[in-house]
Amino acid sequence: MIFVKEAKMSTKSIWAGEKEQLAFGATQVPVVHSVSFGYDDMDEWYDVAVGAKPGHIYGRNTNPTVQAFEDKIRILEGAEAATSFSTGMAAISNTLSTYLFPGDRVVSIKDTYGGTNKIFTEFLPKQQVEVVLCETGDHELIEEEIAKGCKVLYLESPTNPTVKITDIKRMAEAGKTAGALVIVDNTFATPVNQNPLELGADLVIHSATKFLGGHADALGGAVCGRKELIEPIYHYREINGATLDPMAAYLLLRGMKTLKLRVDQQNKNAAAIAEYLKSFDEVEAVFYPGLPEHPHHQTAKEQMRGFGGMLSFSVKGGVAGVRDLLPKLNYANRAANLGSVETVVGPSRTTSHVECTPEERAAMGIPEGLIRYSAGIEDIEDLKADLAQAFQSMKTYVNP
């Protein structure tokens, strides 16, 4: 579909990657559950099997429904190629495993998602990969560590859950100078708000489970970039088997049709909620890159088209305050998810960093009283009123 390349984001979200997979006059991409794909012509079968001709041979490798999802996210990110995974963590772990070997050195930031942090602190060191985690936002320190030697530079911006921002363009330039592969997790921003490849990144990763799907009903992940970089990742995935299920791919495709509409509304709601939370005495701090007082606001303003639907805030009383407040909310799911049409809330100790100890969370600057707030697409006045009644009935806490 040639016109999609120059189309706007909302049009791409609907049309990109789908026409090539339609069949029988259908206007929607079918869910192809077949595990295998048959050929009467042995030569054609061979050509498809070795990649000389387009087609499919086995579901662990490729699938028409999955391909439509891959094509859509590839186009939304402005990438040459993309491959998909069963989950977002599969996308992250498979990509790192493809490009990191014993003796290599990876530089990243302390504020990555908890699962990613565990790969850096627990799994990669066991494989004799040197891991250096820098303070997020300390660009000079990150540049110094990159210059010492770096096979992979891994960034996440905005971060989960403290929504810190990294200057992707500046870090990508430093990474390229050192010969590093620059990878950016773009889950929180989505292609609507940010395109890391345009800022110099080599690969962009998504947990498609979150904003891309947008309805909390399908797990998935994706990596986008240049063809020569994606092919080894795809090969690692097809052999190791973290394949995206066709039904999940269909649900993600359906959700992505409204991506621009949803994210635009979530941007607005999150900005309004972040400002509103500042008015409550029970709130110690609010973290949202759209707030002028956010330490990385200017960087976010320069590299993002919107500040995102994610924010976090800390309440007085720590864990006790969290236990008191969250059950009182009516228009919020208390769950370990984000990016859905419904507002979703939860403390990092049971969501993003449940795998970490309190000491590990503290080292990453995540207080036990921190609440992650994923703004949905509800009416903003209803969300505000819901917060107001919850805070009004909250006990009084005094921190030491």
mmCIF file with all atom_site columns, N, CA and C in Angstrom, residues 247-286:
data_model
loop_
_atom_site.group_PDB
_atom_site.id
_atom_site.type_symbol
_atom_site.label_atom_id
_atom_site.label_alt_id
_atom_site.label_comp_id
_atom_site.label_asym_id
_atom_site.label_entity_id
_atom_site.label_seq_id
_atom_site.pdbx_PDB_ins_code
_atom_site.Cartn_x
_atom_site.Cartn_y
_atom_site.Cartn_z
_atom_site.occupancy
_atom_site.B_iso_or_equiv
_atom_site.pdbx_formal_charge
_atom_site.auth_seq_id
_atom_site.auth_comp_id
_atom_site.auth_asym_id
_atom_site.auth_atom_id
_atom_site.pdbx_PDB_model_num
ATOM 1   N N  . MET A 1 247 ? -3.658 -15.320 17.113 1.00 0.00 ? 247 MET A N  1
ATOM 2   C CA . MET A 1 247 ? -4.818 -14.656 17.716 1.00 0.00 ? 247 MET A CA 1
ATOM 3   C C  . MET A 1 247 ? -4.392 -13.402 18.454 1.00 0.00 ? 247 MET A C  1
ATOM 4   N N  . ALA A 1 248 ? -3.257 -13.472 19.137 1.00 0.00 ? 248 ALA A N  1
ATOM 5   C CA . ALA A 1 248 ? -2.738 -12.282 19.806 1.00 0.00 ? 248 ALA A CA 1
ATOM 6   C C  . ALA A 1 248 ? -2.378 -11.216 18.779 1.00 0.00 ? 248 ALA A C  1
ATOM 7   N N  . ALA A 1 249 ? -1.800 -11.641 17.661 1.00 0.00 ? 249 ALA A N  1
ATOM 8   C CA . ALA A 1 249 ? -1.449 -10.688 16.599 1.00 0.00 ? 249 ALA A CA 1
ATOM 9   C C  . ALA A 1 249 ? -2.696 -9.994  16.072 1.00 0.00 ? 249 ALA A C  1
ATOM 10  N N  . TYR A 1 250 ? -3.773 -10.748 15.908 1.00 0.00 ? 250 TYR A N  1
ATOM 11  C CA . TYR A 1 250 ? -5.033 -10.157 15.444 1.00 0.00 ? 250 TYR A CA 1
ATOM 12  C C  . TYR A 1 250 ? -5.557 -9.127  16.431 1.00 0.00 ? 250 TYR A C  1
ATOM 13  N N  . LEU A 1 251 ? -5.548 -9.464  17.720 1.00 0.00 ? 251 LEU A N  1
ATOM 14  C CA . LEU A 1 251 ? -6.028 -8.530  18.736 1.00 0.00 ? 251 LEU A CA 1
ATOM 15  C C  . LEU A 1 251 ? -5.165 -7.274  18.794 1.00 0.00 ? 251 LEU A C  1
ATOM 16  N N  . LEU A 1 252 ? -3.863 -7.443  18.621 1.00 0.00 ? 252 LEU A N  1
ATOM 17  C CA . LEU A 1 252 ? -2.974 -6.280  18.604 1.00 0.00 ? 252 LEU A CA 1
ATOM 18  C C  . LEU A 1 252 ? -3.245 -5.408  17.381 1.00 0.00 ? 252 LEU A C  1
ATOM 19  N N  . LEU A 1 253 ? -3.454 -6.045  16.244 1.00 0.00 ? 253 LEU A N  1
ATOM 20  C CA . LEU A 1 253 ? -3.800 -5.307  15.026 1.00 0.00 ? 253 LEU A CA 1
ATOM 21  C C  . LEU A 1 253 ? -5.076 -4.495  15.214 1.00 0.00 ? 253 LEU A C  1
ATOM 22  N N  . ARG A 1 254 ? -6.081 -5.129  15.787 1.00 0.00 ? 254 ARG A N  1
ATOM 23  C CA . ARG A 1 254 ? -7.355 -4.447  16.009 1.00 0.00 ? 254 ARG A CA 1
ATOM 24  C C  . ARG A 1 254 ? -7.177 -3.270  16.956 1.00 0.00 ? 254 ARG A C  1
ATOM 25  N N  . GLY A 1 255 ? -6.394 -3.479  18.013 1.00 0.00 ? 255 GLY A N  1
ATOM 26  C CA . GLY A 1 255 ? -6.152 -2.395  18.942 1.00 0.00 ? 255 GLY A CA 1
ATOM 27  C C  . GLY A 1 255 ? -5.386 -1.244  18.325 1.00 0.00 ? 255 GLY A C  1
ATOM 28  N N  . MET A 1 256 ? -4.441 -1.544  17.456 1.00 0.00 ? 256 MET A N  1
ATOM 29  C CA . MET A 1 256 ? -3.595 -0.505  16.861 1.00 0.00 ? 256 MET A CA 1
ATOM 30  C C  . MET A 1 256 ? -4.354 0.414   15.919 1.00 0.00 ? 256 MET A C  1
ATOM 31  N N  . LYS A 1 257 ? -5.515 -0.022  15.459 1.00 0.00 ? 257 LYS A N  1
ATOM 32  C CA . LYS A 1 257 ? -6.297 0.840   14.578 1.00 0.00 ? 257 LYS A CA 1
ATOM 33  C C  . LYS A 1 257 ? -6.698 2.145   15.282 1.00 0.00 ? 257 LYS A C  1
ATOM 34  N N  . THR A 1 258 ? -6.855 2.097   16.592 1.00 0.00 ? 258 THR A N  1
ATOM 35  C CA . THR A 1 258 ? -7.238 3.293   17.342 1.00 0.00 ? 258 THR A CA 1
ATOM 36  C C  . THR A 1 258 ? -6.064 3.868   18.145 1.00 0.00 ? 258 THR A C  1
ATOM 37  N N  . LEU A 1 259 ? -4.854 3.474   17.825 1.00 0.00 ? 259 LEU A N  1
ATOM 38  C CA . LEU A 1 259 ? -3.682 3.894   18.593 1.00 0.00 ? 259 LEU A CA 1
ATOM 39  C C  . LEU A 1 259 ? -3.575 5.409   18.707 1.00 0.00 ? 259 LEU A C  1
ATOM 40  N N  . LYS A 1 260 ? -3.674 6.099   17.589 1.00 0.00 ? 260 LYS A N  1
ATOM 41  C CA . LYS A 1 260 ? -3.525 7.567   17.614 1.00 0.00 ? 260 LYS A CA 1
ATOM 42  C C  . LYS A 1 260 ? -4.629 8.208   18.444 1.00 0.00 ? 260 LYS A C  1
ATOM 43  N N  . LEU A 1 261 ? -5.855 7.774   18.255 1.00 0.00 ? 261 LEU A N  1
ATOM 44  C CA . LEU A 1 261 ? -6.972 8.327   19.029 1.00 0.00 ? 261 LEU A CA 1
ATOM 45  C C  . LEU A 1 261 ? -6.780 8.098   20.522 1.00 0.00 ? 261 LEU A C  1
ATOM 46  N N  . ARG A 1 262 ? -6.414 6.869   20.880 1.00 0.00 ? 262 ARG A N  1
ATOM 47  C CA . ARG A 1 262 ? -6.254 6.539   22.287 1.00 0.00 ? 262 ARG A CA 1
ATOM 48  C C  . ARG A 1 262 ? -5.105 7.310   22.926 1.00 0.00 ? 262 ARG A C  1
ATOM 49  N N  . VAL A 1 263 ? -3.962 7.308   22.287 1.00 0.00 ? 263 VAL A N  1
ATOM 50  C CA . VAL A 1 263 ? -2.785 7.944   22.872 1.00 0.00 ? 263 VAL A CA 1
ATOM 51  C C  . VAL A 1 263 ? -2.956 9.456   22.977 1.00 0.00 ? 263 VAL A C  1
ATOM 52  N N  . ASP A 1 264 ? -3.599 10.060  21.992 1.00 0.00 ? 264 ASP A N  1
ATOM 53  C CA . ASP A 1 264 ? -3.868 11.503  22.084 1.00 0.00 ? 264 ASP A CA 1
ATOM 54  C C  . ASP A 1 264 ? -4.698 11.819  23.328 1.00 0.00 ? 264 ASP A C  1
ATOM 55  N N  . GLN A 1 265 ? -5.727 11.001  23.582 1.00 0.00 ? 265 GLN A N  1
ATOM 56  C CA . GLN A 1 265 ? -6.568 11.227  24.750 1.00 0.00 ? 265 GLN A CA 1
ATOM 57  C C  . GLN A 1 265 ? -5.815 10.918  26.041 1.00 0.00 ? 265 GLN A C  1
ATOM 58  N N  . GLN A 1 266 ? -5.018 9.863   26.024 1.00 0.00 ? 266 GLN A N  1
ATOM 59  C CA . GLN A 1 266 ? -4.243 9.505   27.202 1.00 0.00 ? 266 GLN A CA 1
ATOM 60  C C  . GLN A 1 266 ? -3.200 10.573  27.532 1.00 0.00 ? 266 GLN A C  1
ATOM 61  N N  . ASN A 1 267 ? -2.602 11.167  26.492 1.00 0.00 ? 267 ASN A N  1
ATOM 62  C CA . ASN A 1 267 ? -1.685 12.283  26.713 1.00 0.00 ? 267 ASN A CA 1
ATOM 63  C C  . ASN A 1 267 ? -2.383 13.413  27.470 1.00 0.00 ? 267 ASN A C  1
ATOM 64  N N  . LYS A 1 268 ? -3.567 13.764  27.005 1.00 0.00 ? 268 LYS A N  1
ATOM 65  C CA . LYS A 1 268 ? -4.320 14.858  27.631 1.00 0.00 ? 268 LYS A CA 1
ATOM 66  C C  . LYS A 1 268 ? -4.716 14.520  29.061 1.00 0.00 ? 268 LYS A C  1
ATOM 67  N N  . ASN A 1 269 ? -5.212 13.310  29.256 1.00 0.00 ? 269 ASN A N  1
ATOM 68  C CA . ASN A 1 269 ? -5.648 12.918  30.594 1.00 0.00 ? 269 ASN A CA 1
ATOM 69  C C  . ASN A 1 269 ? -4.485 12.850  31.577 1.00 0.00 ? 269 ASN A C  1
ATOM 70  N N  . ALA A 1 270 ? -3.372 12.290  31.136 1.00 0.00 ? 270 ALA A N  1
ATOM 71  C CA . ALA A 1 270 ? -2.210 12.178  32.021 1.00 0.00 ? 270 ALA A CA 1
ATOM 72  C C  . ALA A 1 270 ? -1.696 13.553  32.421 1.00 0.00 ? 270 ALA A C  1
ATOM 73  N N  . ALA A 1 271 ? -1.644 14.476  31.477 1.00 0.00 ? 271 ALA A N  1
ATOM 74  C CA . ALA A 1 271 ? -1.180 15.836  31.772 1.00 0.00 ? 271 ALA A CA 1
ATOM 75  C C  . ALA A 1 271 ? -2.099 16.503  32.792 1.00 0.00 ? 271 ALA A C  1
ATOM 76  N N  . ALA A 1 272 ? -3.400 16.335  32.615 1.00 0.00 ? 272 ALA A N  1
ATOM 77  C CA . ALA A 1 272 ? -4.361 16.945  33.528 1.00 0.00 ? 272 ALA A CA 1
ATOM 78  C C  . ALA A 1 272 ? -4.292 16.314  34.919 1.00 0.00 ? 272 ALA A C  1
ATOM 79  N N  . ILE A 1 273 ? -4.133 14.998  34.983 1.00 0.00 ? 273 ILE A N  1
ATOM 80  C CA . ILE A 1 273 ? -4.051 14.305  36.265 1.00 0.00 ? 273 ILE A CA 1
ATOM 81  C C  . ILE A 1 273 ? -2.765 14.693  36.993 1.00 0.00 ? 273 ILE A C  1
ATOM 82  N N  . ALA A 1 274 ? -1.662 14.778  36.267 1.00 0.00 ? 274 ALA A N  1
ATOM 83  C CA . ALA A 1 274 ? -0.386 15.150  36.887 1.00 0.00 ? 274 ALA A CA 1
ATOM 84  C C  . ALA A 1 274 ? -0.488 16.517  37.544 1.00 0.00 ? 274 ALA A C  1
ATOM 85  N N  . GLU A 1 275 ? -1.103 17.457  36.864 1.00 0.00 ? 275 GLU A N  1
ATOM 86  C CA . GLU A 1 275 ? -1.270 18.801  37.424 1.00 0.00 ? 275 GLU A CA 1
ATOM 87  C C  . GLU A 1 275 ? -2.237 18.775  38.605 1.00 0.00 ? 275 GLU A C  1
ATOM 88  N N  . TYR A 1 276 ? -3.287 17.995  38.496 1.00 0.00 ? 276 TYR A N  1
ATOM 89  C CA . TYR A 1 276 ? -4.304 17.920  39.544 1.00 0.00 ? 276 TYR A CA 1
ATOM 90  C C  . TYR A 1 276 ? -3.744 17.307  40.832 1.00 0.00 ? 276 TYR A C  1
ATOM 91  N N  . LEU A 1 277 ? -2.902 16.310  40.708 1.00 0.00 ? 277 LEU A N  1
ATOM 92  C CA . LEU A 1 277 ? -2.348 15.631  41.873 1.00 0.00 ? 277 LEU A CA 1
ATOM 93  C C  . LEU A 1 277 ? -1.508 16.563  42.739 1.00 0.00 ? 277 LEU A C  1
ATOM 94  N N  . LYS A 1 278 ? -0.943 17.579  42.140 1.00 0.00 ? 278 LYS A N  1
ATOM 95  C CA . LYS A 1 278 ? -0.115 18.524  42.883 1.00 0.00 ? 278 LYS A CA 1
ATOM 96  C C  . LYS A 1 278 ? -0.917 19.287  43.934 1.00 0.00 ? 278 LYS A C  1
ATOM 97  N N  . SER A 1 279 ? -2.234 19.271  43.819 1.00 0.00 ? 279 SER A N  1
ATOM 98  C CA . SER A 1 279 ? -3.069 20.042  44.737 1.00 0.00 ? 279 SER A CA 1
ATOM 99  C C  . SER A 1 279 ? -3.391 19.291  46.025 1.00 0.00 ? 279 SER A C  1
ATOM 100 N N  . PHE A 1 280 ? -2.997 18.042  46.139 1.00 0.00 ? 280 PHE A N  1
ATOM 101 C CA . PHE A 1 280 ? -3.339 17.237  47.318 1.00 0.00 ? 280 PHE A CA 1
ATOM 102 C C  . PHE A 1 280 ? -2.182 17.177  48.306 1.00 0.00 ? 280 PHE A C  1
ATOM 103 N N  . ASP A 1 281 ? -2.464 17.456  49.562 1.00 0.00 ? 281 ASP A N  1
ATOM 104 C CA . ASP A 1 281 ? -1.443 17.420  50.607 1.00 0.00 ? 281 ASP A CA 1
ATOM 105 C C  . ASP A 1 281 ? -0.891 16.016  50.816 1.00 0.00 ? 281 ASP A C  1
ATOM 106 N N  . GLU A 1 282 ? -1.702 15.010  50.513 1.00 0.00 ? 282 GLU A N  1
ATOM 107 C CA . GLU A 1 282 ? -1.270 13.628  50.717 1.00 0.00 ? 282 GLU A CA 1
ATOM 108 C C  . GLU A 1 282 ? -0.217 13.188  49.694 1.00 0.00 ? 282 GLU A C  1
ATOM 109 N N  . VAL A 1 283 ? -0.061 13.959  48.620 1.00 0.00 ? 283 VAL A N  1
ATOM 110 C CA . VAL A 1 283 ? 0.892  13.620  47.560 1.00 0.00 ? 283 VAL A CA 1
ATOM 111 C C  . VAL A 1 283 ? 2.237  14.290  47.841 1.00 0.00 ? 283 VAL A C  1
ATOM 112 N N  . GLU A 1 284 ? 3.275  13.469  47.917 1.00 0.00 ? 284 GLU A N  1
ATOM 113 C CA . GLU A 1 284 ? 4.618  13.999  48.172 1.00 0.00 ? 284 GLU A CA 1
ATOM 114 C C  . GLU A 1 284 ? 5.277  14.542  46.909 1.00 0.00 ? 284 GLU A C  1
ATOM 115 N N  . ALA A 1 285 ? 5.123  13.830  45.809 1.00 0.00 ? 285 ALA A N  1
ATOM 116 C CA . ALA A 1 285 ? 5.769  14.241  44.559 1.00 0.00 ? 285 ALA A CA 1
ATOM 117 C C  . ALA A 1 285 ? 5.016  13.647  43.385 1.00 0.00 ? 285 ALA A C  1
ATOM 118 N N  . VAL A 1 286 ? 5.042  14.360  42.263 1.00 0.00 ? 286 VAL A N  1
ATOM 119 C CA . VAL A 1 286 ? 4.427  13.903  41.022 1.00 0.00 ? 286 VAL A CA 1
ATOM 120 C C  . VAL A 1 286 ? 5.500  13.846  39.945 1.00 0.00 ? 286 VAL A C  1
#
